[in-house]
Coordinates of C-alpha atoms in Angstrom, one line a residue:
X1 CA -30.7 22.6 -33.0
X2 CA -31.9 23.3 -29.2
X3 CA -34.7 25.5 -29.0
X4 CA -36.6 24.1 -31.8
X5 CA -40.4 24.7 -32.5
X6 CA -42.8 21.4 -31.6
X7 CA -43.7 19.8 -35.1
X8 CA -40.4 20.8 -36.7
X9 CA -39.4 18.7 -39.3
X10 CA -36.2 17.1 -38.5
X11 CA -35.9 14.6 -41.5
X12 CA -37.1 12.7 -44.3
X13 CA -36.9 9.2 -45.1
X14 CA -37.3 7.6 -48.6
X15 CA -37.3 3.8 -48.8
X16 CA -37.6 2.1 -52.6
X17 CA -39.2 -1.2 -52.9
X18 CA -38.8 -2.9 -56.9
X19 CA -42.3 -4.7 -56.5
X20 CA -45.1 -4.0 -58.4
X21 CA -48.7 -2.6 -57.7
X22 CA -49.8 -3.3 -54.2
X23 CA -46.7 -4.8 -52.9
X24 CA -44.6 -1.8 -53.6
X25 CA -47.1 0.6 -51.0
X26 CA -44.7 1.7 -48.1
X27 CA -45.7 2.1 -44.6
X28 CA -43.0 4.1 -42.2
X29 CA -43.0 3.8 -38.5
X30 CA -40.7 4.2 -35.2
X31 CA -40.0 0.7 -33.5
X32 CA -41.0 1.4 -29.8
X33 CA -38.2 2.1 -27.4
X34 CA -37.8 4.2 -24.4
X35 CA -35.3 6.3 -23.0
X36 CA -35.4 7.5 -19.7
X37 CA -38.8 6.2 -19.2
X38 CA -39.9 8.4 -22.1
X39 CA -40.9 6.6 -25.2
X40 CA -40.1 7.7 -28.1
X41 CA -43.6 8.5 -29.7
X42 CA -44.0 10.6 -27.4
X43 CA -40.7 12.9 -28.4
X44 CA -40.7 11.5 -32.6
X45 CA -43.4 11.5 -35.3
X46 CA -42.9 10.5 -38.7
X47 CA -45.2 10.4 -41.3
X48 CA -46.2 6.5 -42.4
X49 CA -46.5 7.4 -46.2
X50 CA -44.1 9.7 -47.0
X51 CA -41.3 9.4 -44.2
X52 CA -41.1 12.7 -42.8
X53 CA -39.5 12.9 -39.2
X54 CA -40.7 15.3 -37.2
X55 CA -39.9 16.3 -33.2
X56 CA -43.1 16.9 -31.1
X57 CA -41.6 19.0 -28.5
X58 CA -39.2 21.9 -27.8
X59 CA -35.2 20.5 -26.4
X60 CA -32.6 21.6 -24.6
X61 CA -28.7 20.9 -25.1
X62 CA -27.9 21.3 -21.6
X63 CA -30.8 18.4 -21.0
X64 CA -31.0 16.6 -23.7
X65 CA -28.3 15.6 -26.0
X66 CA -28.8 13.1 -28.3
X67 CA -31.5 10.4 -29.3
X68 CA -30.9 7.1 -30.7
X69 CA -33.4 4.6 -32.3
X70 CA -34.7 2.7 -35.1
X71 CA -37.3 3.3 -38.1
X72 CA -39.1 0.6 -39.8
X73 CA -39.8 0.5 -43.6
X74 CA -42.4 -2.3 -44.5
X75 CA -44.4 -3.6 -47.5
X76 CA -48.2 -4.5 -48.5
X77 CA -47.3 -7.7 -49.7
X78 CA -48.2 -10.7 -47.9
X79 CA -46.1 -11.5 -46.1
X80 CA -45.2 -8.1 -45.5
X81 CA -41.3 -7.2 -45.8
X82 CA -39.3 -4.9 -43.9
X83 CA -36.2 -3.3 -43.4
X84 CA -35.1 -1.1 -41.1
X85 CA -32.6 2.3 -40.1
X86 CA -31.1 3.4 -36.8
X87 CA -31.4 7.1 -36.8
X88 CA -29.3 9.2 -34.6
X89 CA -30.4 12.7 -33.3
X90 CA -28.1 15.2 -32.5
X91 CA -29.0 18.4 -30.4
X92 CA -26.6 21.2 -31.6
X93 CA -26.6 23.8 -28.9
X94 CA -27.7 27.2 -29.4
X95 CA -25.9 30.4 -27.6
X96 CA -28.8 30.4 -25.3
X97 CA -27.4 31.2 -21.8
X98 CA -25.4 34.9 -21.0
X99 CA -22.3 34.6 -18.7
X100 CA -23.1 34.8 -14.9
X101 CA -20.7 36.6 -12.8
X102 CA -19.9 34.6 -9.4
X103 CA -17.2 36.1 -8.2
X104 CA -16.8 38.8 -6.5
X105 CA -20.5 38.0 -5.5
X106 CA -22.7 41.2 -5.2
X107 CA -26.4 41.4 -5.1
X108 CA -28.1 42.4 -8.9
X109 CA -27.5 45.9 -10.0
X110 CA -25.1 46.6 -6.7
X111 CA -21.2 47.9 -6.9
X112 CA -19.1 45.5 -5.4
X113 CA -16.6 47.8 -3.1
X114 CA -13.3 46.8 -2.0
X115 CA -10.6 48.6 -0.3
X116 CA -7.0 48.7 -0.6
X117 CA -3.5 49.5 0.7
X118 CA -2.3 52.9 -0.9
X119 CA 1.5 51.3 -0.5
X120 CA 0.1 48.4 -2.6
X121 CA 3.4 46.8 -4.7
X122 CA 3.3 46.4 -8.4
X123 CA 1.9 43.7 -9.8
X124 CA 0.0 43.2 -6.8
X125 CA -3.5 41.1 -7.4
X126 CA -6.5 43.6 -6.1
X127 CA -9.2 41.7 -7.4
X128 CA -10.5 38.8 -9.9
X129 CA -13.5 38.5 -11.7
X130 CA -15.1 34.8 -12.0
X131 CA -18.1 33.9 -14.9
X132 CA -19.8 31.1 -15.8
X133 CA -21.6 29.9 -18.9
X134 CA -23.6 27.0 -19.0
X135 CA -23.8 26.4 -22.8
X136 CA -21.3 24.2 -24.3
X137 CA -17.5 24.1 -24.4
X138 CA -17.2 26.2 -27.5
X139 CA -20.2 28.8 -26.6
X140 CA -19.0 28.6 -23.0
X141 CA -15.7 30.0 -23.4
X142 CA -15.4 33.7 -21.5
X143 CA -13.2 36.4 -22.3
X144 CA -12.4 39.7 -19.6
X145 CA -12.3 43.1 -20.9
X146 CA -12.7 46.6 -19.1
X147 CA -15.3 48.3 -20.3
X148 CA -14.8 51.6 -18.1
X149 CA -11.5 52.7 -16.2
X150 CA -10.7 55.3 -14.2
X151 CA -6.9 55.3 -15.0
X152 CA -6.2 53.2 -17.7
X153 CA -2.1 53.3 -17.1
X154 CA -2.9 51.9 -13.4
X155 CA -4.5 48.4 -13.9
X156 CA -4.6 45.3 -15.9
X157 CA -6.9 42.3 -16.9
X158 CA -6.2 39.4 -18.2
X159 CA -8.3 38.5 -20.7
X160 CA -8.6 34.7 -19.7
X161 CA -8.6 34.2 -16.0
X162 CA -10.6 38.0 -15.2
X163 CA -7.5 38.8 -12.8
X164 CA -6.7 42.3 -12.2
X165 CA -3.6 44.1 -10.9
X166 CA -1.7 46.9 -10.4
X167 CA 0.5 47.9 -13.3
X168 CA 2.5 50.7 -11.2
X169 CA 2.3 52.2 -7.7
X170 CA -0.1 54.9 -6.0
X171 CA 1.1 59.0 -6.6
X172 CA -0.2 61.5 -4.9
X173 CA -2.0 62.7 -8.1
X174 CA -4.1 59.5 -8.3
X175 CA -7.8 59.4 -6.8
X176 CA -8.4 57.7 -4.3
X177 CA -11.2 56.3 -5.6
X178 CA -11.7 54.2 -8.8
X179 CA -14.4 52.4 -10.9
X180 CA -13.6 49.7 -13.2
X181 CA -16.7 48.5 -15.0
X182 CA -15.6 44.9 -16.9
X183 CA -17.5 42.9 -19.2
X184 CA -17.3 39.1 -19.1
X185 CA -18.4 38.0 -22.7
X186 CA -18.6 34.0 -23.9
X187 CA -17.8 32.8 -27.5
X188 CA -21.5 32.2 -28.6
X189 CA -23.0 34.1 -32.2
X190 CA -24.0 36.3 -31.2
X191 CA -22.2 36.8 -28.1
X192 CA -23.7 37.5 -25.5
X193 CA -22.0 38.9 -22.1
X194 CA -22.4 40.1 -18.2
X195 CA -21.0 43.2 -16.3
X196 CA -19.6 43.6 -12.9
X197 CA -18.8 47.5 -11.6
X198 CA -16.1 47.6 -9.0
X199 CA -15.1 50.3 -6.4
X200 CA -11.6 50.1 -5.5
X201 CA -11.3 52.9 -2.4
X202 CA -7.4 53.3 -1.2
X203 CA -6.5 53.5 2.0
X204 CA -3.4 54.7 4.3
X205 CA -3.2 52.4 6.7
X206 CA -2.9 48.7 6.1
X207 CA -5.7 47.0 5.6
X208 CA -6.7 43.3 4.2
X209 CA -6.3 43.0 0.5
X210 CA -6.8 40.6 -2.6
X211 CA -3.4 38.1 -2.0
X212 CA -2.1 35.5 -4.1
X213 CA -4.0 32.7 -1.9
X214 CA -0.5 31.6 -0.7
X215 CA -1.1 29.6 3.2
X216 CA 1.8 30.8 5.6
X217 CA 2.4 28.0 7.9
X218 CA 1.7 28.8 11.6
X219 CA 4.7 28.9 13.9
X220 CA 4.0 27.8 17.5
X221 CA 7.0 29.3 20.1
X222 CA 6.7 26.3 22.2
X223 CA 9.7 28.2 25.0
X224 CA 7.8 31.9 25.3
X225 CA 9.6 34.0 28.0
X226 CA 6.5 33.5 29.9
X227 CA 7.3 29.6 30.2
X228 CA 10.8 30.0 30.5
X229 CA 10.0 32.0 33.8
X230 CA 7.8 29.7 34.9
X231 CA 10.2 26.5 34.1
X232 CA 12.7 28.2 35.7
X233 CA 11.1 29.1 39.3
X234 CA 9.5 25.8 39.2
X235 CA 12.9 24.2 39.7
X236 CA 14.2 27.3 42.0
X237 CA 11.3 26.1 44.2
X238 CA 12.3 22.3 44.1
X239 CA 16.0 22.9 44.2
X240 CA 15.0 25.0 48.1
X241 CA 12.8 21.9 49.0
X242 CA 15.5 19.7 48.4
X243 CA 17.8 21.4 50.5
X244 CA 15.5 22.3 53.1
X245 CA 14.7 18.4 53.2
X246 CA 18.2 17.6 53.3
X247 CA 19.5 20.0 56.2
X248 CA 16.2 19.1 58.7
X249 CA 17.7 15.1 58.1
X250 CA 21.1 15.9 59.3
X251 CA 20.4 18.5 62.1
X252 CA 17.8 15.6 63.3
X253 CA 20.2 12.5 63.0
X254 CA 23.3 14.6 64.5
X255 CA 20.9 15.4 68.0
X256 CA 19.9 11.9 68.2
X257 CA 24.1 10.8 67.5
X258 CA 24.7 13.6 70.7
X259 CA 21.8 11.8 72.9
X260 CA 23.6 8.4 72.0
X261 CA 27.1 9.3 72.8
X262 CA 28.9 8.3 75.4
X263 CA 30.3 10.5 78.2
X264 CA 33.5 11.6 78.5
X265 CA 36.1 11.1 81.1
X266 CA 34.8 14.0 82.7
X267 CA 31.7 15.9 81.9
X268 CA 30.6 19.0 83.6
X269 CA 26.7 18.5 84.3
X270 CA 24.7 21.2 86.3
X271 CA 20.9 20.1 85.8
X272 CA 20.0 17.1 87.9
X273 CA 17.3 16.2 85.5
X274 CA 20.1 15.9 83.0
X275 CA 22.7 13.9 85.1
X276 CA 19.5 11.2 85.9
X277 CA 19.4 10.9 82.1
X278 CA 23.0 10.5 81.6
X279 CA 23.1 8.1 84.7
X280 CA 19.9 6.0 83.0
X281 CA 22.1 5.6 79.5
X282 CA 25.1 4.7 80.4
X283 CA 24.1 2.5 83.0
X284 CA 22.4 0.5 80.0
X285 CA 25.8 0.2 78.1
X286 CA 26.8 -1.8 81.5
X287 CA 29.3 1.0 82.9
X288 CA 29.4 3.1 86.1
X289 CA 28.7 6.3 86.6
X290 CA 30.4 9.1 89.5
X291 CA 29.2 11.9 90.1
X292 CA 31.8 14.2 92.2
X293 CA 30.2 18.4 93.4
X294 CA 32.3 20.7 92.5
X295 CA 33.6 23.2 95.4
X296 CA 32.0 26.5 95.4
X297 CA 28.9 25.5 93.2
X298 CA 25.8 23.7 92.2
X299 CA 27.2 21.6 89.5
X300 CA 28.6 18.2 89.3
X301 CA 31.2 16.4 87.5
X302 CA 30.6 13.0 86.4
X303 CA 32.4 10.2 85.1
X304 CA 31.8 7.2 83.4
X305 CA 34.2 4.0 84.1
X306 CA 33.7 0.4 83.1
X307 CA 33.1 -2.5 84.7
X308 CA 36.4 -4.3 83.3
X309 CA 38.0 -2.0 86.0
X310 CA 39.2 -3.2 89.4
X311 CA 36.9 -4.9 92.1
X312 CA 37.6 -2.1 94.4
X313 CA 37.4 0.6 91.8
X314 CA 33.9 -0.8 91.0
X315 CA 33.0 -0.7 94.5
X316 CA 34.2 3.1 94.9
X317 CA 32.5 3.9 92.0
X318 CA 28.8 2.0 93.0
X319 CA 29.6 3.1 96.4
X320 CA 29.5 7.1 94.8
X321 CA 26.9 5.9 92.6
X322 CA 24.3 5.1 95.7
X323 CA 25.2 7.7 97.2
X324 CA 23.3 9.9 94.5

């Protein structure tokens, strides 16, 4: 067993040898070996007469487990003969180590305080109570239990995972505050066990709470009436540009189609700057121009003719043409 005292007597071996006299004298030693850089003479004794096995220093299950290795018998004849044993150690482990409590964490010899919702549902997890024991699986083993309660008709604990919940709602006759002391105690003999106080305070408003560790996947509104607004007058603002764009082409193409087109039969003109324009354009197309006052006025009516026309109306017509 763990724990032992240095110089404990583990064993005894007994070897018989049928010889007679001197060649039936025993001599008892461990064949060298090491383990872990440690040799074993330095861990093992045993007596070379009478076979006793002893350990020379204290062990430790969670350490050390087992040892395995071989002791020699051998004779005082000459030759000398021998036969050997393997010897295998087993450290049983001793309920050395008390439960630790890890969760809910509080500093040694605090209350752990938590709050919670007064409208808290039934069933509801409010808090759960974690321990460790680092003895072995059978020692190590923790059972929950409350050891003080303020209401013993308003919370639960299992025994096996240390969760506690709500067995019925919050009345108006219930305190607002409550103290559950709860032991966490391992399987060892004797057992031995760790406390953890907490303060449960209960609150109106809502406030964070033990949950069931459930993840709630995050939803992302992609279209918010903010982007919607500003999709929408983004395309508003196009949709004018486009327009705009459109209209200044066809206003600018139908005053260029009015500079380009020809004159009529008879145009009333009453800007000379204007009729030397006219005169300049439709010259270019290879036609003639007339230009004939008007009685009673400043203005001028002119007419374009083309050339295909008579020889003398061609004549007329460059003979009213100089004369501008």
């Amino acid at each position: 067993m763990e724990n032992n005292a240095p110089g404990a007597l583990l064993s005894s071996l007994t070897a018989f040898d049928p010889d007679l006299h001197e060649n039936q004298y025993l001599v008892y030693f461990i064949t060298e070996k090491e383990i872990a850089n440690t040799s074993m003479s330095m861990l093992f004794s045993i007596n070379p007469e009478n076979g006793n096995l002893y350990a020379l220093k204290t062990f430790d299950y969670e350490i050390e487990k087992e040892f395995l290795f071989h002791i020699e018998a051998r004779d005082s004849g000459s030759p000398p003969l021998s036969s050997n044993v393997t010897v295998h150690v087993i450290i049983v482990d001793q309920n050395d180590n008390a439960p630790v409590i890890v969760s809910p964490w509080r500093a040694h010899g605090s209350v752990v305080e938590e709050k919670i919702p007064r409208s808290t549902d039934k069933g509801s997890l409010v808090a759960k109570v974690i321990a460790l024991d680092t003895d072995s699986v059978l020692n190590s083993r923790i059972t929950y239990q409350f050891l003080q309660v303020t209401d013993a008709t308003l919370f639960s604990l299992d025994q096996y995972n240390g969760e506690i919940r709500i067995m019925r709602m919050f009345s108006s006759r219930d305190s607002r505050h409550q103290r559950l002391v709860v032991v966490a105690k391992d399987n060892g003999e004797p057992a031995l066990s760790a406390t953890v106080t907490i303060k449960l305070s209960t609150v109106e408003t809502a406030v964070k709470a033990y949950s069931d560790m459930t993840e709630v996947p995050l939803e992302y509104d992609i279209f918010s009436d903010l982007n919607l607004y500003l999709v929408v007058g983004l395309g508003s603002v196009s949709f004018l540009l486009l327009i705009t764009i459109l209209v200044t082409i066809v206003i600018k193409n139908s005053v260029i189609s009015d500079r380009n087109s020809t004159i009529g039969d008879n145009t009333l003109v009453s800007n000379d700057a204007y009729w030397y324009s006219l005169f300049l354009a439709e010259t270019r197309k290879g036609k003639l121009v007339v230009r004939q006052p008007v009685p009673k006025g400043s203005r001028y009516i002119v007419s374009s003719i083309p050339r295909s026309t008579g020889l003398t109306d061609t004549s007329d017509s460059a003979a009213s043409t100089l004369q501008v």
